[in-house]
Coordinates of C-alpha atoms in Angstrom, one line a residue:
M1 CA -9.9 -15.7 -18.1
R2 CA -7.7 -13.6 -20.3
L3 CA -6.6 -10.2 -19.2
S4 CA -4.6 -9.3 -22.4
N5 CA -7.5 -7.2 -23.7
C6 CA -7.0 -4.7 -20.9
A7 CA -6.4 -1.0 -21.7
A8 CA -2.7 -1.2 -20.6
P9 CA -0.2 0.7 -22.8
R10 CA 1.7 -1.4 -25.3
G11 CA 4.9 -0.6 -27.1
P12 CA 8.6 -0.1 -26.5
S13 CA 8.0 2.0 -23.4
T14 CA 6.3 -0.7 -21.3
I15 CA 8.4 -2.3 -18.6
Q16 CA 6.5 -5.5 -18.2
P17 CA 3.9 -7.5 -20.1
S18 CA 0.4 -6.0 -19.9
E19 CA -1.2 -9.2 -18.6
M20 CA 1.3 -9.5 -15.7
A21 CA 0.8 -5.8 -14.9
A22 CA -3.0 -6.4 -14.8
W23 CA -2.6 -9.3 -12.4
L24 CA -0.2 -7.5 -10.2
G25 CA -2.2 -4.4 -10.1
T26 CA -5.4 -6.3 -9.2
A27 CA -3.5 -8.2 -6.5
V28 CA -2.2 -5.0 -4.9
E29 CA -5.5 -3.2 -5.2
L30 CA -7.4 -6.0 -3.5
S31 CA -4.9 -7.2 -0.9
C32 CA -3.2 -4.0 0.4
P33 CA -6.3 -2.1 1.5
L34 CA -7.5 -5.2 3.4
L35 CA -4.2 -5.5 5.2
L36 CA -4.2 -1.8 5.9
A37 CA -7.7 -2.0 7.4
L38 CA -6.7 -5.0 9.5
G39 CA -3.6 -3.1 10.7
L40 CA -1.1 -5.7 9.4
F41 CA 2.2 -4.5 8.0
G42 CA 1.0 -0.9 8.2
C43 CA 4.0 1.1 7.1
G44 CA 5.0 -1.4 4.3
V45 CA 1.5 -1.6 2.9
A46 CA 1.1 2.2 3.1
A47 CA 4.3 2.6 1.1
I48 CA 3.1 0.1 -1.5
L49 CA -0.2 1.9 -1.9
F50 CA 1.5 5.3 -2.0
L51 CA 3.6 4.1 -4.9
F52 CA 0.6 2.5 -6.5
N53 CA -1.3 5.8 -6.2
L54 CA 1.6 7.6 -7.9
V55 CA 1.7 5.1 -10.8
A56 CA -2.1 5.4 -11.2
V57 CA -2.0 9.2 -11.4
S58 CA 0.9 9.2 -13.9
S59 CA -0.8 6.5 -16.0
Y60 CA -3.9 8.5 -16.8
P61 CA -3.0 11.8 -18.5
S62 CA -6.7 12.6 -19.1
L63 CA -7.6 12.4 -15.4
G64 CA -9.7 15.4 -14.5
A65 CA -9.1 17.9 -11.7
A66 CA -11.5 16.0 -9.3
G67 CA -9.6 12.7 -9.9
I68 CA -6.2 14.3 -9.3
E69 CA -7.5 16.0 -6.1
Q70 CA -8.8 12.6 -4.8
H71 CA -5.4 11.0 -5.5
Q72 CA -3.7 13.8 -3.6
V73 CA -5.9 13.2 -0.6
W74 CA -5.3 9.5 -0.7
G75 CA -1.6 10.1 -1.0
I76 CA -1.6 12.4 2.0
M77 CA -3.5 9.9 4.1
L78 CA -1.1 7.2 3.1
L79 CA 1.9 9.4 4.0
V80 CA 0.5 10.0 7.4
I81 CA 0.3 6.3 8.1
L82 CA 3.8 5.8 6.5
L83 CA 5.4 8.5 8.6
H84 CA 3.6 8.1 11.9
G85 CA 3.0 4.3 11.9
P86 CA -0.3 2.5 12.0
G87 CA -1.2 3.4 15.6
K88 CA -1.9 1.7 18.9
W89 CA -5.1 0.0 17.7
S90 CA -3.5 -1.9 14.8
A91 CA -2.8 -5.6 14.8
D92 CA 0.9 -4.7 14.4
A93 CA 0.9 -2.9 17.8
W94 CA -0.7 -6.0 19.4
L95 CA 1.6 -8.5 17.8
K96 CA 4.9 -6.7 18.2
P97 CA 5.4 -7.1 22.0
R98 CA 4.3 -10.8 21.8
F99 CA 6.7 -11.8 19.0
F100 CA 9.4 -9.1 19.2
P101 CA 9.8 -8.2 22.9
E102 CA 12.2 -5.4 23.9
P103 CA 15.4 -6.5 25.6
A104 CA 15.4 -6.1 29.4
A105 CA 18.2 -3.5 29.4
R106 CA 16.1 -1.2 27.1
R107 CA 13.0 -1.5 29.3
K108 CA 14.7 -0.2 32.4
R109 CA 15.5 3.2 31.0

């Protein structure tokens, strides 16, 4: 399967080859929402998706007002997760005390 026919920009302004960008973009777009839904690596995944959202908006200059508004909403939702953490119901909250317990001196306070 060749991805070189994708509509990625070509020319001197590209940072990486378009085929590699297509594979990386697909991997991020498929894996990060799944990890976020499972509650794994919440803040890191939210940061990656926030940056991915910024790149998506800046890559499509002909994006309409409705598309820009949707990306703004997604960005705000990702910022909430990034700044407040994934929450008590996430897998991170369940795994953290089991694999990274707090020191005894810190618990007594």
